[in-house]
Coordinates of C-alpha atoms (C1' of nucleotides) in Angstrom, one line a residue:
Chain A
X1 CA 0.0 0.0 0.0
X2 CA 0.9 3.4 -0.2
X3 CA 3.0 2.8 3.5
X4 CA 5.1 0.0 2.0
X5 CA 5.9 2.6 -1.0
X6 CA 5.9 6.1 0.2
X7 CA 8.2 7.0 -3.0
X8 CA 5.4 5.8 -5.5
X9 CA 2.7 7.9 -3.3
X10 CA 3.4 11.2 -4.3
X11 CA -0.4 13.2 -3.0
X12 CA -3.0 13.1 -0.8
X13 CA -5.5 10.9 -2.9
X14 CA -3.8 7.4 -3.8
X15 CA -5.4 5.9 -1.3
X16 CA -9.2 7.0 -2.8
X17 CA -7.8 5.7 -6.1
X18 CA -7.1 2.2 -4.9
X19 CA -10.3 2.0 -2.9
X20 CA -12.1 3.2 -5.9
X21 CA -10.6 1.0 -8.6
X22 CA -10.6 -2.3 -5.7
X23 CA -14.7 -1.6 -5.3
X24 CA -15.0 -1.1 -9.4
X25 CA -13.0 -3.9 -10.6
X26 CA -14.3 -6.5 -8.1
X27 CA -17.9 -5.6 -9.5
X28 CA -17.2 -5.5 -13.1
X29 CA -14.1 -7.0 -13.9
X30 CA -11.5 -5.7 -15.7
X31 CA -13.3 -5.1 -19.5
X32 CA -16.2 -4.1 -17.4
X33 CA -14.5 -1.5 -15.5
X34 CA -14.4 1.3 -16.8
X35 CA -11.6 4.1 -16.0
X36 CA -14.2 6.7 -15.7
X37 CA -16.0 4.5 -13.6
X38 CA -13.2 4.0 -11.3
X39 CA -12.6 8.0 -10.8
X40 CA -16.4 8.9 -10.4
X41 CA -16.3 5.8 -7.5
X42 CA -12.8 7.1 -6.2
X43 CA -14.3 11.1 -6.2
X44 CA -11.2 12.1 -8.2
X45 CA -10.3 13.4 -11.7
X46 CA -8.8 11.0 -14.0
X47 CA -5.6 13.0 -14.3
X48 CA -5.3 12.5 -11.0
X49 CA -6.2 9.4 -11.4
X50 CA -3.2 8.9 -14.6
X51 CA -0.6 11.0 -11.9
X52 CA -0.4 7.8 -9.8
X53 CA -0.6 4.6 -12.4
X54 CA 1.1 4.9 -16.2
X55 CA -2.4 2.9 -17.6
X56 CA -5.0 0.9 -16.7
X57 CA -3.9 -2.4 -16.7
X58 CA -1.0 -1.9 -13.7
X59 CA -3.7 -0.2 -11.6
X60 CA -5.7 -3.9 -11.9
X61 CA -2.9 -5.5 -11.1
X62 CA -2.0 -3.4 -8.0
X63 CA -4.9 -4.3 -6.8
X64 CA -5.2 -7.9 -7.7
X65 CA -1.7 -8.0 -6.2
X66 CA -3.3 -6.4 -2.9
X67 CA -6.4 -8.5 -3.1
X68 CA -4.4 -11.6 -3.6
X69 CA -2.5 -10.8 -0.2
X70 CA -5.6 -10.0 1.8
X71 CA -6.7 -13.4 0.6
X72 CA -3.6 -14.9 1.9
X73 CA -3.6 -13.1 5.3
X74 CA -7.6 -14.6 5.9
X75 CA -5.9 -17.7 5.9
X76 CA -2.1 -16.8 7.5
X77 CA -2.7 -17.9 10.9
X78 CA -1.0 -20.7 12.2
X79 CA -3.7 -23.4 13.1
X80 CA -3.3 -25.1 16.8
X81 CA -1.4 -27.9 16.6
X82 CA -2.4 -30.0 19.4
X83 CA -6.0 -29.8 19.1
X84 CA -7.4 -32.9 17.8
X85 CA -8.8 -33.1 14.0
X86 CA -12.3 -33.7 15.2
X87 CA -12.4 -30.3 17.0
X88 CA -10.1 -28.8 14.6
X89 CA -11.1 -29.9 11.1
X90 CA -14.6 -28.7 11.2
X91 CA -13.7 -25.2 12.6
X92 CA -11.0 -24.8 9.3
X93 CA -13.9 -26.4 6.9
X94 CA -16.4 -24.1 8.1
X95 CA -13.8 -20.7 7.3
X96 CA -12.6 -22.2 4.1
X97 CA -16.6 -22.6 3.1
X98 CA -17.5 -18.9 4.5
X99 CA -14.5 -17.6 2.5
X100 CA -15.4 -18.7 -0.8
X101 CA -19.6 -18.0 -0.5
X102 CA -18.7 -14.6 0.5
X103 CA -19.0 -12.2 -2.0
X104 CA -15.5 -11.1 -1.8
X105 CA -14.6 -14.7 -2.0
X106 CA -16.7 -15.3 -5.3
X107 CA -15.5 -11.9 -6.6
X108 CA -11.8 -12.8 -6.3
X109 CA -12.2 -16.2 -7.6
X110 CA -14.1 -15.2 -10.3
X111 CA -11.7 -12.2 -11.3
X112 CA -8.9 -15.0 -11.0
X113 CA -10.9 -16.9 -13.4
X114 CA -11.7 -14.8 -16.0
X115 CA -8.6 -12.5 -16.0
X116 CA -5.7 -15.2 -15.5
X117 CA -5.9 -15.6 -19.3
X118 CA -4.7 -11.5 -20.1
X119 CA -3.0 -12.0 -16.8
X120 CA -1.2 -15.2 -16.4
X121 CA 0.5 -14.1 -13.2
X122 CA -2.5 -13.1 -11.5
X123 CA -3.5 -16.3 -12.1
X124 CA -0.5 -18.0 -10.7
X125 CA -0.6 -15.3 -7.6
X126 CA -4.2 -16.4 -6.6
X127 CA -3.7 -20.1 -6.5
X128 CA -0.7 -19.3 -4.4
X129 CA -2.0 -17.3 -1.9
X130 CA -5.2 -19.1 -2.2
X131 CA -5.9 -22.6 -2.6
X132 CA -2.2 -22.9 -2.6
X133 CA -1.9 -21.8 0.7
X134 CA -4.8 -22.9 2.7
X135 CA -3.3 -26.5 1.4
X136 CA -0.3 -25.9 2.7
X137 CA -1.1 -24.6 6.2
X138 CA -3.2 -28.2 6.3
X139 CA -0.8 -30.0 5.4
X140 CA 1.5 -29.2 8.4
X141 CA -1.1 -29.7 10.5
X142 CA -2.1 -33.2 9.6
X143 CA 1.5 -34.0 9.5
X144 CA 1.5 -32.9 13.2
X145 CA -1.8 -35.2 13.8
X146 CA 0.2 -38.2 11.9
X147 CA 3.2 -37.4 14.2
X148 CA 1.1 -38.3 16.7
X149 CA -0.8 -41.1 15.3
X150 CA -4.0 -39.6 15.6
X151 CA -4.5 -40.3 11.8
X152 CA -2.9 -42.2 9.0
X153 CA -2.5 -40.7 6.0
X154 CA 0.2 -41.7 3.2
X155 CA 0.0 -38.5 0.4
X156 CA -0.9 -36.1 3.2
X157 CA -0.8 -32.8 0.5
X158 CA -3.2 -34.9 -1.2
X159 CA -5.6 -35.7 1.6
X160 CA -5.5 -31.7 2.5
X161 CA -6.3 -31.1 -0.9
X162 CA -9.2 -33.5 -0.3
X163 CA -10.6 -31.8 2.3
X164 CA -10.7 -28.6 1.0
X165 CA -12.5 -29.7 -1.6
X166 CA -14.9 -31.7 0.1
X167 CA -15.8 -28.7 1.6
X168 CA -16.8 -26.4 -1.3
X169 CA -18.9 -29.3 -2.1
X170 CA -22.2 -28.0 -4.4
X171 CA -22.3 -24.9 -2.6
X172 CA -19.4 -23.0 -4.5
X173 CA -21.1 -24.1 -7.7
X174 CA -24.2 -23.4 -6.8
X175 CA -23.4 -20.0 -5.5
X176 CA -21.3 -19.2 -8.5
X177 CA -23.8 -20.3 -11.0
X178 CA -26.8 -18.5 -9.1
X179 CA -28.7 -21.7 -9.3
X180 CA -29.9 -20.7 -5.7
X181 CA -31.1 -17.5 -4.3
X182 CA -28.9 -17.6 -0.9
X183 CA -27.8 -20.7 1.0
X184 CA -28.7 -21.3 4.5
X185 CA -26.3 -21.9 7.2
X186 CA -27.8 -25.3 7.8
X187 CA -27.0 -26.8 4.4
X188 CA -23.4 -25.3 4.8
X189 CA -23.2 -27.3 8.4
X190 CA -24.5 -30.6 6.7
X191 CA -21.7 -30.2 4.3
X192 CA -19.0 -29.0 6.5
X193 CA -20.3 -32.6 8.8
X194 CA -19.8 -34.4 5.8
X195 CA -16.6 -33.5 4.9
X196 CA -15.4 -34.1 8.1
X197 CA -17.1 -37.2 8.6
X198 CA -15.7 -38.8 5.1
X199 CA -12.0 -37.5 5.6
X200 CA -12.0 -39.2 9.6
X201 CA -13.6 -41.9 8.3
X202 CA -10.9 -42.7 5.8
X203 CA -7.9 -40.6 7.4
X204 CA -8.8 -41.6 11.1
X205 CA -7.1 -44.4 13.3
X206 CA -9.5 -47.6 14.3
X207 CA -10.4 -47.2 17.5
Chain B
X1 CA -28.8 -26.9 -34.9
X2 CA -29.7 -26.0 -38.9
X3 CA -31.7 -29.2 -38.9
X4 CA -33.6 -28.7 -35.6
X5 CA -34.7 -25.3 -36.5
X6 CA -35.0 -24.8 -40.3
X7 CA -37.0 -21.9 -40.3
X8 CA -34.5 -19.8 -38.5
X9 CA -31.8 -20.8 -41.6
X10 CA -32.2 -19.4 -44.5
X11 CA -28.8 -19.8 -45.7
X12 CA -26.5 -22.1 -46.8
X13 CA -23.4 -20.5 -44.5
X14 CA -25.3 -20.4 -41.1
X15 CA -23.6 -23.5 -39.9
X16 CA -20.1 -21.5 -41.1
X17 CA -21.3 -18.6 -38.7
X18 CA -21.9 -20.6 -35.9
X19 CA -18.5 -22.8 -36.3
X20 CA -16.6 -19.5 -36.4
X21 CA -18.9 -17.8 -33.2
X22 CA -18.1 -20.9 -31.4
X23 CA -14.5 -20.9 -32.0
X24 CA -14.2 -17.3 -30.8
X25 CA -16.4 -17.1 -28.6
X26 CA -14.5 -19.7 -26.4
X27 CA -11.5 -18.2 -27.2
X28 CA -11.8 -15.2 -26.0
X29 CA -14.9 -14.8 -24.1
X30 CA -18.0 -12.6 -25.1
X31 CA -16.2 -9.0 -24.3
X32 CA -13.0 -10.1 -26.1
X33 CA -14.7 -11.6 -29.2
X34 CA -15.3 -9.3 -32.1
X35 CA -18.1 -9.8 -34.4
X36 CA -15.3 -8.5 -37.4
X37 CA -13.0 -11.8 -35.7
X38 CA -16.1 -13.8 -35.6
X39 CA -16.8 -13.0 -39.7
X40 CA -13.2 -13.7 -40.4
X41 CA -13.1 -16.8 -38.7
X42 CA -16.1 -18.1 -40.1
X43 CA -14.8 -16.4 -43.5
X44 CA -18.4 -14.8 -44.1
X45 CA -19.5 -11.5 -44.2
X46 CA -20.7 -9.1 -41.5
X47 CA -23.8 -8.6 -43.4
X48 CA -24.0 -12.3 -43.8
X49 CA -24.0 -12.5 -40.1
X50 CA -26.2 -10.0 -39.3
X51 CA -28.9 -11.9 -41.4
X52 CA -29.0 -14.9 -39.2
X53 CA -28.4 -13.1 -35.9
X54 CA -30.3 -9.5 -34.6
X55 CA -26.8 -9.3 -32.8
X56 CA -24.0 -10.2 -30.6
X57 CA -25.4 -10.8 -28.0
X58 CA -28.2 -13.4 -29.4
X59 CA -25.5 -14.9 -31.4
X60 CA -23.7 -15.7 -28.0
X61 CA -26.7 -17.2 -26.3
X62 CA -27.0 -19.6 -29.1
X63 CA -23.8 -20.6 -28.9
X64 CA -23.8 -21.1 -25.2
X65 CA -26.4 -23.2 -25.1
X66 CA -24.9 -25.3 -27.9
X67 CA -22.2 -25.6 -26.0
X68 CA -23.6 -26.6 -22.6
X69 CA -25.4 -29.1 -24.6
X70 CA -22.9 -30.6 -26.1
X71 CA -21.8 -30.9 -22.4
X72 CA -24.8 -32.3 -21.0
X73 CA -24.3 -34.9 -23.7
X74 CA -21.0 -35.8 -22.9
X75 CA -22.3 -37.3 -19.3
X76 CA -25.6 -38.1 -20.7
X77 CA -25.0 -42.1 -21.3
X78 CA -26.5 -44.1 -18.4
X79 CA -24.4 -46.1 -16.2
X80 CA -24.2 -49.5 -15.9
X81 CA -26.2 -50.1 -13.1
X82 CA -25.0 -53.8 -12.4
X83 CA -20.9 -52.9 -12.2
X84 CA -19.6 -53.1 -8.3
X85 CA -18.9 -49.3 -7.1
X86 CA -14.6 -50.5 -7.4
X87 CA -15.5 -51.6 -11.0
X88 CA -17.5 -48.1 -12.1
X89 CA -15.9 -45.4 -10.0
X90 CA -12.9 -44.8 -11.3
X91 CA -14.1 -44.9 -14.5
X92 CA -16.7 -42.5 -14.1
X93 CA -13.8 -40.6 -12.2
X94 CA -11.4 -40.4 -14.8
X95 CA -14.1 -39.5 -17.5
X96 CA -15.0 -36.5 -15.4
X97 CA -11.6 -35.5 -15.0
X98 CA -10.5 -35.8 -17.8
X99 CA -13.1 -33.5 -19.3
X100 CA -12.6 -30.7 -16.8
X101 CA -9.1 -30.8 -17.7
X102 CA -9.7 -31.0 -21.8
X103 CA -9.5 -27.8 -23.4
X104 CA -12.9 -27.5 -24.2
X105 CA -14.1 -28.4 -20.4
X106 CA -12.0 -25.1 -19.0
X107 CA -13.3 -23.2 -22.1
X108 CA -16.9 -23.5 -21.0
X109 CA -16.1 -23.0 -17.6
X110 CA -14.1 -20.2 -18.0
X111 CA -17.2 -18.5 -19.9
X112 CA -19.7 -19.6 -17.6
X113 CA -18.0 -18.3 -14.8
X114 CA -17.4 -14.9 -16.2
X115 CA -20.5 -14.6 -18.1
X116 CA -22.7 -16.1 -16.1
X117 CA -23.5 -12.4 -14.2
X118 CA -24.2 -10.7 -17.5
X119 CA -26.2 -13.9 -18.7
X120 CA -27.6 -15.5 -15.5
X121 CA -29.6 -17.9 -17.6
X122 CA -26.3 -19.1 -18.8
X123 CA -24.8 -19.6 -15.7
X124 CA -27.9 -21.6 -14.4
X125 CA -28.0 -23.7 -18.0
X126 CA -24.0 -24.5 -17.5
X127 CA -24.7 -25.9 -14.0
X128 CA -27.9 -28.3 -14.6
X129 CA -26.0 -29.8 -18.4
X130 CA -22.7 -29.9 -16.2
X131 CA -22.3 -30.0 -12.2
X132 CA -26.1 -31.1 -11.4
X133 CA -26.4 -33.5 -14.5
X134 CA -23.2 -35.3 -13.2
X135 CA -24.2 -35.9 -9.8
X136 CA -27.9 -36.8 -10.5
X137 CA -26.6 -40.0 -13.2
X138 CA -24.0 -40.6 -10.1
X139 CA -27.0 -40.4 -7.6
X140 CA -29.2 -42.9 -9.4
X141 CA -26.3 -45.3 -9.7
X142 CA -25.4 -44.8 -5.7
X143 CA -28.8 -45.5 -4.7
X144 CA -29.0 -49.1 -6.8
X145 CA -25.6 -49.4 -4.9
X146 CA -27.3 -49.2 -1.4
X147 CA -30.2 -50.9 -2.5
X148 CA -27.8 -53.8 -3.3
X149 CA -26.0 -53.6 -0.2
X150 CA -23.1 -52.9 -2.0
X151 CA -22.7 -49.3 -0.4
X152 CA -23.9 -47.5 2.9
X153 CA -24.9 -43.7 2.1
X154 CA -27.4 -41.8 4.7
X155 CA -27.5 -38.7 2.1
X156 CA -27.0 -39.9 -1.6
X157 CA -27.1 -36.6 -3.5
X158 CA -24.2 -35.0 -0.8
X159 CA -21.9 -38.2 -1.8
X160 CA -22.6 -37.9 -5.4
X161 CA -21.5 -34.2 -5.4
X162 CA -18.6 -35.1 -3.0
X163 CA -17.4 -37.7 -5.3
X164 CA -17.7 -35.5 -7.9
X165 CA -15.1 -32.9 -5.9
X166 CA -13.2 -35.5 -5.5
X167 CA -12.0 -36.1 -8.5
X168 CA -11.1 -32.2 -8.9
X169 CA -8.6 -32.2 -6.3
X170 CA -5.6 -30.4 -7.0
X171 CA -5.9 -30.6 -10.5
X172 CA -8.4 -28.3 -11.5
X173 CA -7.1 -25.3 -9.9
X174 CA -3.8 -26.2 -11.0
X175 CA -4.8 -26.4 -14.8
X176 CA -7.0 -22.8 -14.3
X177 CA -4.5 -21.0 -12.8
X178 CA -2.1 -22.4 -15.1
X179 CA 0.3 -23.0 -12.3
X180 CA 1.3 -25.7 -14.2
X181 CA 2.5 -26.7 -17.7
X182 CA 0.8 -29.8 -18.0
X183 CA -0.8 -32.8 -16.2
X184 CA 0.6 -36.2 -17.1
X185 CA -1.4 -39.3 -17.1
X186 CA 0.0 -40.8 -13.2
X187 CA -0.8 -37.7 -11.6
X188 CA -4.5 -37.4 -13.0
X189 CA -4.6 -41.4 -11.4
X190 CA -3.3 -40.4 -8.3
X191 CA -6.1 -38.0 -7.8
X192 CA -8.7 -40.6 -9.1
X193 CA -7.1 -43.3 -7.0
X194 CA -7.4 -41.5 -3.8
X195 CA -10.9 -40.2 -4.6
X196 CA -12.5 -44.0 -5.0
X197 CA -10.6 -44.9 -1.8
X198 CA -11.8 -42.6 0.0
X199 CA -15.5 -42.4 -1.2
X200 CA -15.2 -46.3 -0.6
X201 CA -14.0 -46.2 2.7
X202 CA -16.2 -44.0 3.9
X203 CA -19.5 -45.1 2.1
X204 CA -18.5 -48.7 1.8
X205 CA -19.5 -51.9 3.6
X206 CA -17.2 -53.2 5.9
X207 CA -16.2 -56.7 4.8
Chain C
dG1 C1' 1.3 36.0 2.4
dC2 C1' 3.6 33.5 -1.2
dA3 C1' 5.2 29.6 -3.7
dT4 C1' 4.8 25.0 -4.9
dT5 C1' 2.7 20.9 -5.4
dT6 C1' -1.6 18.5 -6.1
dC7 C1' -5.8 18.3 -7.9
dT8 C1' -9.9 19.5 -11.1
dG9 C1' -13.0 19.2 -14.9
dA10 C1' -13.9 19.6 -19.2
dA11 C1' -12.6 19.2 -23.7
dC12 C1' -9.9 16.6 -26.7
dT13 C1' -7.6 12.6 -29.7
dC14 C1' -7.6 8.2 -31.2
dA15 C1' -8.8 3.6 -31.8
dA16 C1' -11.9 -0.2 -31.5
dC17 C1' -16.1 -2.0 -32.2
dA18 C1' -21.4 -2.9 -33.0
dG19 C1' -24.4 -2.6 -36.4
dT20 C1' -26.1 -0.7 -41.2
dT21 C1' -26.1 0.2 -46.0
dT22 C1' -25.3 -0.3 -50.7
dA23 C1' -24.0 -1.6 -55.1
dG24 C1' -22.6 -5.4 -57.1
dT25 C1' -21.4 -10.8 -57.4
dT26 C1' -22.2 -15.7 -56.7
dT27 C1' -25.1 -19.8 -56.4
dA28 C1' -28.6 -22.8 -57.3
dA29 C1' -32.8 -24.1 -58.9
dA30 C1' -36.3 -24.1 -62.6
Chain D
dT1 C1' -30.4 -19.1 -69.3
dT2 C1' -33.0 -16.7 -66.5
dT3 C1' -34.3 -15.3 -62.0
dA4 C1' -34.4 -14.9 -57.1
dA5 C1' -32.2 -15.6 -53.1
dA6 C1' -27.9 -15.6 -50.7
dC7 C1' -23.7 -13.5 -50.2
dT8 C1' -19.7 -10.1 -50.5
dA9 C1' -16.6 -6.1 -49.7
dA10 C1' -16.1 -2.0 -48.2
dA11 C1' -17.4 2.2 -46.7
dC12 C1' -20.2 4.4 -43.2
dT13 C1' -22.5 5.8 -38.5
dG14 C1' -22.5 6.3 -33.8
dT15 C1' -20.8 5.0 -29.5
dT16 C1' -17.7 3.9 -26.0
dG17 C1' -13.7 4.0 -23.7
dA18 C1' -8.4 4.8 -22.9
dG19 C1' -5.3 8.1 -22.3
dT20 C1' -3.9 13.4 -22.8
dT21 C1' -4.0 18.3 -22.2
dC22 C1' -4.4 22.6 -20.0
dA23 C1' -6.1 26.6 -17.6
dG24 C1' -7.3 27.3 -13.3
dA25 C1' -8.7 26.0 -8.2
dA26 C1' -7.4 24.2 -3.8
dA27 C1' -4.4 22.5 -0.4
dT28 C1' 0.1 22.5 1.8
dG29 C1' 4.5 24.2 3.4
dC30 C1' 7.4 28.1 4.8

DNA sequence: GCATTTCTGAACTCAACAGTTTAGTTTAAA
DNA sequence: TTTAAACTAAACTGTTGAGTTCAGAAATGC
């Protein structure tokens, strides 16, 4: 942001033009956006607006690069180790499935989706920081639980992987493809249950 | 097509027009497609065009729901009803893989996904010929499976659709995002692999 | 107060693109 | 071979949107 770069901040309104383009570009996209758009949202002129970014296309990707990184810091923290995946597993399914309903969640995603064709490294940048990530954090912490021989898991990035998508199970779709009005939070329990239920089920020692 | 509608052609180049539409159109999406490319492509006039199709927008619907036909009728075939869930999963697993990861499978998706808010109807279509279609032919074979004994499922639908995610681990992202080059044969039956041993282990019988 | 930097807004250029028109050419059928 | 329908090429209109320019207004620092 304009902290981490004073020398590219040079006035007093960068931070309206960031705000504006982020609100614009998540809504429309990047075709859809319109620069105009962007400076009416911001309340600044466009030459303002062209004082701070050479052209439209690096103002989208300052922003997808700041978006990408807010994604990854929703997902930063380091998950507790020692608690057991039956208390843990359905606390991290439940965040991973109220991340991707919400409608910054779908907007990113489906920015990364459309746009990582013009912009191959925004593609790249959002599964890193994204599915990428969340993957990775699991992964440590079934390795932990495997340490411990609480479960027994052979390809444990692939079992992460599992679970995570176990738990976008037909809501992401349906939410992406407005095949549903607005899915209630018992339907996202029943799948969270599930998920868990099928990874212990396989992933879990006999007992 | 021509021969389902022959009042609507009244030309001997309308299949020419659609060919080329298609072609761009998954190319480069609705925005990025020009009606001039389309022409080209399709090596036809404008005005030629213009006398099948009011406009570009109509031309792209019709297109669209080729297309998520076609889909539909990829996973259209019934399954064998009779095959043991270890015989039929991983076949039905792969097939579904392997057309996410074909080039028309993340073409359609691609477009439904950033279409589908400026044609809602499209979005919907993509899911019922795609997602929903997949998981209701997997439901009716699942519940034969618990009828036989052969499987143990409280909620069919959910393991359908988890089944179904599955089979995306990993790969599906990977191949969007292009955080990848490409996806070799052992790596797509990996993901299979772990997918039926898991839906199996969970859903099962114990022996 | 005065000077400097930042910002404004409105008008402008330029290119791309959707859709139309027209005058003339090709095709195919009778 | 004639005729009508289908098609073409190219020029044209009107719009939209990216990026520029500039004369002047507002904020900031001294």
């Amino acid at each position: 942001m304009s902290d981490t770069h004073p020398a590219i901040k040079k006035g007093r309104k960068f931070d309206q033009v960031v705000e504006g383009a982020r609100t614009v570009f998540l809504r429309d996209g990047f075709e859809g956006a319109s620069v105009d758009d962007i400076a009416r949202e911001a309340g600044v002129s466009k030459a303002t607006l062209y004082s701070y970014f050479p052209d439209k296309r690096v103002l989208f990707l300052e922003i997808a690069a700041q978006e990408t990184k807010r994604q990854a810091d929703a997902f930063e923290e380091r998950m507790d180790e020692n608690l057991s995946p039956e208390a843990l597993l359905p606390n991290v399914g439940r965040k991973i499935l109220d991340f991707i309903l919400s409608d910054f969640g779908q907007a990113v995603f489906r920015i990364a989706v459309s746009e990582s064709d013009r912009f191959p490294e925004l593609g790249r940048k959002y599964y890193e920081s994204g599915p990428a990530l969340v993957a990775k954090r699991l992964s440590q912490y079934l390795a932990s639980c495997t340490a411990r021989g609480e479960l027994e898991i052979d390809d444990i990035e692939l079992a992460a992987e599992q679970f995570g998508e176990l738990c976008k199970a037909r809501l992401q779709s349906r939410r992406l493809f407005q095949a549903c009005c607005d899915i209630d939070d018992s339907e996202k329990q029943k799948v969270i249950d599930g998920a868990v239920h099928m990874f212990l089920c396989c992933y879990g020692v006999r007992k």
